[in-house]
Coordinates of C-alpha atoms and ligand atoms in Angstrom, one line a residue:
Chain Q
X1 CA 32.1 -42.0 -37.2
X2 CA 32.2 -41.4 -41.1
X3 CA 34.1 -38.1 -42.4
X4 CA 32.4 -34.8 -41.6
X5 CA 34.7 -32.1 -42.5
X6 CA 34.4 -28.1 -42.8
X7 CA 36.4 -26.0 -44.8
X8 CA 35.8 -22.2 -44.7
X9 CA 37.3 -19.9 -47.1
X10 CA 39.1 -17.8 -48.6
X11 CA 41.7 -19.7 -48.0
X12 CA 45.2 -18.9 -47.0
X13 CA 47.5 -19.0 -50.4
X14 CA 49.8 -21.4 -50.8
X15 CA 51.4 -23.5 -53.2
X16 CA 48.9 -26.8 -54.2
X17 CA 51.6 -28.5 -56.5
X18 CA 52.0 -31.5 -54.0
X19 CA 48.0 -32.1 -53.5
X20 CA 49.1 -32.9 -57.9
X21 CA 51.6 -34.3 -57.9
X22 CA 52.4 -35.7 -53.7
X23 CA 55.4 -38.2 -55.4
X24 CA 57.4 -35.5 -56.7
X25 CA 61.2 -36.1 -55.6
X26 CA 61.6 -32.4 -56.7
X27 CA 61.4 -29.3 -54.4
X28 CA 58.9 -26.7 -56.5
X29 CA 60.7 -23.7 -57.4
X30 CA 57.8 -21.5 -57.1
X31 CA 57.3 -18.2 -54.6
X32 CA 54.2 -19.7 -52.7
X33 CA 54.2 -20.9 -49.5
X34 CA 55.4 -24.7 -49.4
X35 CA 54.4 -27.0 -46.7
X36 CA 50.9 -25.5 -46.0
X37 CA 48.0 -27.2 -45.7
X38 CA 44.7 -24.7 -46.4
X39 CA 41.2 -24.8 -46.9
X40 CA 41.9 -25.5 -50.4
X41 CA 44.7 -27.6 -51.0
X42 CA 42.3 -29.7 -48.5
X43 CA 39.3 -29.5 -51.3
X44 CA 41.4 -30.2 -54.1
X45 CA 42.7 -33.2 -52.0
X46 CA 38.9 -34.1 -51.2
X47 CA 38.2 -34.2 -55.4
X48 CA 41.4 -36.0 -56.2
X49 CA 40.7 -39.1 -53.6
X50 CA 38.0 -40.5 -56.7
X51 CA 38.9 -43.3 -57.5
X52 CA 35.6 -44.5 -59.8
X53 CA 33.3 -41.3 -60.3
X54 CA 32.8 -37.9 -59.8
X55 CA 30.0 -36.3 -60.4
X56 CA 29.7 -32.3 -59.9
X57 CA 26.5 -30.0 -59.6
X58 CA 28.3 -26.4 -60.0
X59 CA 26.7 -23.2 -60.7
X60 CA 30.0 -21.5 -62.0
X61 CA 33.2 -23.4 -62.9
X62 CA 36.0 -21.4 -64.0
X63 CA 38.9 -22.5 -61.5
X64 CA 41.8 -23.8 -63.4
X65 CA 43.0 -25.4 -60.6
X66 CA 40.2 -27.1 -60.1
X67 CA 39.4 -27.7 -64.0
X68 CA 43.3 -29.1 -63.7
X69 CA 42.0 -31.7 -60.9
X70 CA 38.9 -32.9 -62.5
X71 CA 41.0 -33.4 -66.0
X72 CA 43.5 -35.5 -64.5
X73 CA 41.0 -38.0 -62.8
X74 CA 39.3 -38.1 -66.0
X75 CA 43.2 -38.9 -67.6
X76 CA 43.1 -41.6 -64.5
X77 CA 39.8 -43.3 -65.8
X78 CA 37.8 -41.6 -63.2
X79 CA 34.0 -41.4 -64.8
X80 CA 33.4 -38.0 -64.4
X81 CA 30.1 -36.3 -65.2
X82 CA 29.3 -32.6 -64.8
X83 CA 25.5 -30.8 -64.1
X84 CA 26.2 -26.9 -64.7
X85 CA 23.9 -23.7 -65.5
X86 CA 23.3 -23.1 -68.6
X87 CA 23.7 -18.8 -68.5
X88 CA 27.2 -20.1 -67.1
X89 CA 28.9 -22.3 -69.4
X90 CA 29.5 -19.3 -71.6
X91 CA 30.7 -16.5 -69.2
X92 CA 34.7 -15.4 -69.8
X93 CA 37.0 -18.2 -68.4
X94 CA 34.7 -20.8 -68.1
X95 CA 36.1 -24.6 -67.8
X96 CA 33.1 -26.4 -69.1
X97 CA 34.1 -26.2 -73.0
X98 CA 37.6 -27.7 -72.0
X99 CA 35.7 -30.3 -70.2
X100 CA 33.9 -31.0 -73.0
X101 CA 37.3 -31.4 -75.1
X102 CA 38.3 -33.7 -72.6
X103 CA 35.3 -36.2 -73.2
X104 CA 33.8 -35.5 -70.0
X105 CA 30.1 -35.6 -70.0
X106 CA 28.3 -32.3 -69.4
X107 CA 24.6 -31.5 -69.1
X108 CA 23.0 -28.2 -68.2
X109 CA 19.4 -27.6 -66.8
X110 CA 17.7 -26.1 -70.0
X111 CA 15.3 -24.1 -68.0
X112 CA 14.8 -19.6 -67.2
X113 CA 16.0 -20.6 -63.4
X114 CA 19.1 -20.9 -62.1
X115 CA 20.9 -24.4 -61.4
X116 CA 22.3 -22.6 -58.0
X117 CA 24.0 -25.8 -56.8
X118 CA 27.6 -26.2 -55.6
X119 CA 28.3 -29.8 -54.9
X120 CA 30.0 -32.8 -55.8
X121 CA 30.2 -36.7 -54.9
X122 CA 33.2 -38.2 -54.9
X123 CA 32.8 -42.4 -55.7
X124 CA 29.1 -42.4 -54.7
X125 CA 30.4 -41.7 -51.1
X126 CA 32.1 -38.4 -49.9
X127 CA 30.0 -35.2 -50.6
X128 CA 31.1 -31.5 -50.7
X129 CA 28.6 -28.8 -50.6
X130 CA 28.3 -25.5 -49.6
X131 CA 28.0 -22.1 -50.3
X132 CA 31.4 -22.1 -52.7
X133 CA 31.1 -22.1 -56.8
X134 CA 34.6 -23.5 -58.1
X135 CA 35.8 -19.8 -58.9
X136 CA 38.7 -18.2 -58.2
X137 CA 37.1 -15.2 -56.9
X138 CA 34.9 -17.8 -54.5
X139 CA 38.3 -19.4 -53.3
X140 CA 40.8 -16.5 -52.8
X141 CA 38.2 -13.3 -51.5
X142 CA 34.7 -14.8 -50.7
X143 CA 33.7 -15.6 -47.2
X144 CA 32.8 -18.7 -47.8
X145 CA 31.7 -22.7 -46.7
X146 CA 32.7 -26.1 -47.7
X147 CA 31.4 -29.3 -45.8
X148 CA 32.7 -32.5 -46.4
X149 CA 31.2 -35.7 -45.6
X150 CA 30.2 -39.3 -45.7
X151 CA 27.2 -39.2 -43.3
X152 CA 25.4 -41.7 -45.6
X153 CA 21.8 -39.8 -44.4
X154 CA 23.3 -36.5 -46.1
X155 CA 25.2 -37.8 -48.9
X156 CA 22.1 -40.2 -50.7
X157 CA 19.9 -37.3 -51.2
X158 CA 22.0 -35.5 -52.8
X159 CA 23.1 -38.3 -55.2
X160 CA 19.6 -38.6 -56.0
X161 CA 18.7 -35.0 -56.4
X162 CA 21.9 -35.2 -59.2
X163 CA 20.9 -38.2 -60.7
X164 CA 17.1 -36.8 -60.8
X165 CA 18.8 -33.6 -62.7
X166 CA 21.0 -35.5 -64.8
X167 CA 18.3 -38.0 -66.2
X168 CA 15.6 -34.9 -66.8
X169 CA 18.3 -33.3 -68.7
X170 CA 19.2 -36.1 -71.0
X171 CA 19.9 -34.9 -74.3
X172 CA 19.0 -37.7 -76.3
Chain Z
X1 CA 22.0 -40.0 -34.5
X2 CA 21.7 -36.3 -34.4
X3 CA 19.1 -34.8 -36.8
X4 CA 20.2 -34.7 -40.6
X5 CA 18.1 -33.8 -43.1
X6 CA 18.4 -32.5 -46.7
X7 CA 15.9 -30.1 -48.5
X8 CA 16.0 -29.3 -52.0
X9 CA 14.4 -26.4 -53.9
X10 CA 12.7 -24.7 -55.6
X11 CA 9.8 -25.7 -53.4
X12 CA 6.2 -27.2 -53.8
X13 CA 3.9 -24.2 -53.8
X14 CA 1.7 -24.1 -50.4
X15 CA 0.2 -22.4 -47.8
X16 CA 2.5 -22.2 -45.2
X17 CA 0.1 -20.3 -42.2
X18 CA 0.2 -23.8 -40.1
X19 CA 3.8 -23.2 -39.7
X20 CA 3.2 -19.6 -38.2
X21 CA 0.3 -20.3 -36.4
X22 CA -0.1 -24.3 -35.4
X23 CA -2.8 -24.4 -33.1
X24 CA -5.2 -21.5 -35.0
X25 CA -8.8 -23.2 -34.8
X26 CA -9.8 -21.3 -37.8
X27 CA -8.7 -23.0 -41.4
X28 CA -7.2 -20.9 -43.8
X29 CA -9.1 -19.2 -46.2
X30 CA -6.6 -18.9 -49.0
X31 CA -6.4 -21.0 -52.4
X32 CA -2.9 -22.4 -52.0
X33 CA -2.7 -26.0 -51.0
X34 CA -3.0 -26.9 -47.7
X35 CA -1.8 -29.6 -45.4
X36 CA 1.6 -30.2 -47.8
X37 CA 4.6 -30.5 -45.7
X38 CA 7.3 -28.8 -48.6
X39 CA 10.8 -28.4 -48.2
X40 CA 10.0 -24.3 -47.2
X41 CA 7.5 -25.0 -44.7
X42 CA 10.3 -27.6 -43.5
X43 CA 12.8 -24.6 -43.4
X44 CA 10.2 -22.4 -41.6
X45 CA 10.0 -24.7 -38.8
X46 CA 13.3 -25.3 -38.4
X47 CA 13.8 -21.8 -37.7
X48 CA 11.3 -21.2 -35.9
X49 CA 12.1 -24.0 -33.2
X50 CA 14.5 -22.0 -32.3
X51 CA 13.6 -21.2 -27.9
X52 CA 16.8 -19.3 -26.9
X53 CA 19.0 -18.3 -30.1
X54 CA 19.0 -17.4 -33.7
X55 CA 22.2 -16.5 -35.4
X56 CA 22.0 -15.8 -39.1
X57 CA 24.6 -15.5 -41.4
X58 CA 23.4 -14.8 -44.9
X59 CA 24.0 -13.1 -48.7
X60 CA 20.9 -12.0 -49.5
X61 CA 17.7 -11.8 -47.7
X62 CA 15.0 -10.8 -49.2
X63 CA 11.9 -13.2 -48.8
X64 CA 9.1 -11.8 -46.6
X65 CA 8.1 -15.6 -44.9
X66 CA 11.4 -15.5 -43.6
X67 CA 11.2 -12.2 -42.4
X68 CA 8.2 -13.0 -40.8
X69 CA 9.6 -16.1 -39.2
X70 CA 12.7 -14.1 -37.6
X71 CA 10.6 -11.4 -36.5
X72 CA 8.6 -13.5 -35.0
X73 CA 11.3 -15.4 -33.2
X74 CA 12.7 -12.1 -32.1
X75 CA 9.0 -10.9 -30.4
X76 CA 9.6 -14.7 -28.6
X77 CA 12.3 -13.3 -26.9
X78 CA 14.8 -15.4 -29.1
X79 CA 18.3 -13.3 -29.1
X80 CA 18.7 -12.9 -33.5
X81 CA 22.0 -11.8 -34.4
X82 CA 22.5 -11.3 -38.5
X83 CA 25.5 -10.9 -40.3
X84 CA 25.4 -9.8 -43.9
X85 CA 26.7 -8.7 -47.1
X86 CA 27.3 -5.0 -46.4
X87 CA 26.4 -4.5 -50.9
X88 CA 23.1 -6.0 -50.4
X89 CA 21.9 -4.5 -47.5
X90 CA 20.4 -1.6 -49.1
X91 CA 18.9 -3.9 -52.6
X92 CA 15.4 -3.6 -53.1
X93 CA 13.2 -5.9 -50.9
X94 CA 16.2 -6.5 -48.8
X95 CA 14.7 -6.9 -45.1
X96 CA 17.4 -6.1 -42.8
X97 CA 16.0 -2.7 -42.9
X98 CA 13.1 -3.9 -41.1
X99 CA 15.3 -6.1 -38.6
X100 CA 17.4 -3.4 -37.7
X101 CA 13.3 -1.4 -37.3
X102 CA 12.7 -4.5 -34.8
X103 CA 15.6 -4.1 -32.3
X104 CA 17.8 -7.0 -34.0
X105 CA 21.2 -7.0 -33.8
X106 CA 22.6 -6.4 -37.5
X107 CA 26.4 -6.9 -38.6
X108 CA 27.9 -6.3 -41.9
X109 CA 30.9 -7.0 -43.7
X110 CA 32.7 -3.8 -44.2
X111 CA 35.3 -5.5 -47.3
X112 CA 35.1 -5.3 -51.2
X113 CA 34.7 -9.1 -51.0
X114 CA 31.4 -10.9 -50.7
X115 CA 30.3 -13.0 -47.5
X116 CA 28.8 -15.5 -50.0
X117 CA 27.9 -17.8 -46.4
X118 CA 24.1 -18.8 -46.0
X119 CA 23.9 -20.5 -42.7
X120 CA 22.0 -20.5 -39.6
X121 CA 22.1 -21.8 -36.5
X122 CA 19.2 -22.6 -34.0
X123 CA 19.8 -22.4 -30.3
X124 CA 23.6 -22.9 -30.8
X125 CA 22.7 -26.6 -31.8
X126 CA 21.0 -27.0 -35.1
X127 CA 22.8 -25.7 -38.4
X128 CA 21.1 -24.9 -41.5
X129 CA 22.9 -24.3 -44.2
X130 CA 23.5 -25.0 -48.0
X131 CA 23.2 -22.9 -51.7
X132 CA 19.6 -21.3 -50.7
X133 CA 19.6 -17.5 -49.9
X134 CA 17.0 -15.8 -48.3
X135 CA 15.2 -15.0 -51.5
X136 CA 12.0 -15.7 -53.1
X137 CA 13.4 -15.8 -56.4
X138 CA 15.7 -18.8 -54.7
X139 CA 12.6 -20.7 -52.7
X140 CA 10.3 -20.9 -55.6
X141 CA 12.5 -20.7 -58.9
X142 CA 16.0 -21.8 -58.2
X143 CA 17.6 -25.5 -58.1
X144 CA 18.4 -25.1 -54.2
X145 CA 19.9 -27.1 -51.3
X146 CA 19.5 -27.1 -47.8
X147 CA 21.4 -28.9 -45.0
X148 CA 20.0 -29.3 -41.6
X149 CA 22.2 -31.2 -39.2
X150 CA 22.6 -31.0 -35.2
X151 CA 25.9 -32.9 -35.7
X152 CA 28.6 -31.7 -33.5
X153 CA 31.5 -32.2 -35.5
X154 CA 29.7 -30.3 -38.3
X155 CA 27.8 -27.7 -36.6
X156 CA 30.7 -25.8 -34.1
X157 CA 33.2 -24.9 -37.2
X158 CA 29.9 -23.1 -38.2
X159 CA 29.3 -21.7 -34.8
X160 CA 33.2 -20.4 -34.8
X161 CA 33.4 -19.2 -38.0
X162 CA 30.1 -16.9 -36.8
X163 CA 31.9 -15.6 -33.8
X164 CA 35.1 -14.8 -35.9
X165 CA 33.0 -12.3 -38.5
X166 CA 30.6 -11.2 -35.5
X167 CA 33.8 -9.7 -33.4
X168 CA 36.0 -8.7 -36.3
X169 CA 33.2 -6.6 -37.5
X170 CA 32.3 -4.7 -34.4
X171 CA 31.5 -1.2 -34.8
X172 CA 31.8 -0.2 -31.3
Ligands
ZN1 ZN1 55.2 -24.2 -55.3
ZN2 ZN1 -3.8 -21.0 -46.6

């Protein structure tokens, strides 16, 4: 049957530098953990499988890890669109104003309420949802959920619920 | 294929007294809508189908409906175990307070870290779970998603992941 994957966190910590850079004919000198696979080395590998789009629905965004992952799939020609909160693209450490640097196209919901998402579709296909915002707090000391999947039935709504969002907040 | 549905929020305003009592022969007398099936009277029911088990794993949980729905469940005879976020146990409008009252089953996390989860599962089969805590403010305000899936593959890592925090945190 189609992917269905779940991921629970925090993960384990471990070094990530191969989900970057899985070619590399040199051993990485750092002090992490080589050779482990974890809940999130498993997500970043989820994100970097785009090959065409991305599009990501995220309450809070300040991974660099994760800003690192989305930046080289936009450096790869990966279309990449991001839906955020707008009380969050301000707060201390927050990746969106490097996306923006980047070219990639952000939007916020302009609204009092919260945009309390947390997902992301990966080439129209694979979505990831769950209770996780792409913080670093979220990924090393929350108890927390990630589902991966490409049960079409689970995956269409939620491309249209983005694409809904992302047309109603249309700048121009 | 096993159920899958997808629920976004915040939700159409409606009465939702159908979904608590189905087969009253009186209509309702109040001035909300009535007859709408929205995606919290589709929550509601999902929950309360529940005929043997209710295990709740969840942030915050504030909103009185749901309240109403577990207590209700637990005067069934359903077996309601909750697990929580030991900080927001005692915030205002919190209702474990009222479940522990009931005779239900209440477990907290006893770290500095926050069990950000907000999943259910129904009779050990049927998981619900997504963005949407237990709150009003996140029903009727928020830009919310809900998962509802009886999908093996997707609902025991959910089940597991229960077990784990319901033993760990044990205070016998
Ligand atoms: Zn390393
Ligand atoms: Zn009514």
């Amino acid at each position: 049957g189609p992917l269905k994957e779940v991921l629970f966190f925090p993960t384990e910590v471990a070094c990530i530098e191969h989900v970057f850079n899985p070619d590399s004919p040199f051993p990485c000198p750092c002090s992490l953990p080589h050779g482990v696979q974890t809940s999130f080395s498993r997500l970043l590998a989820h994100i970097l499988s785009a090959s065409s789009s991305l599009d990501v629905c995220m309450f809070a965004f300040t991974s660099m890890s994760l800003s690192r992952a989305v930046l080289a799939l936009q450096t790869r020609g990966v279309t990449v669109r991001i839906f955020t909160d707008v009380a969050y693209i301000l707060i201390t450490g927050s990746q969106i104003g490097a996306m923006r640097k980047a070219g990639i196209c952000v939007r916020s919901d302009s609204g009092a309420v919260h945009m309390h998402h947390k997902f992301a579709v990966v080439d129209g296909r694979r979505l990831i949802t769950g209770s996780l915002n792409w913080t670093m707090t979220a990924i090393q000391s929350n108890k927390e959920n990630v589902l991966v999947t490409e049960e079409t039935d689970l995956v269409q709504p939620f491309i249209a619920e983005f694409k809904r969002l992302w047309d109603v907040n249309d700048p121009a």
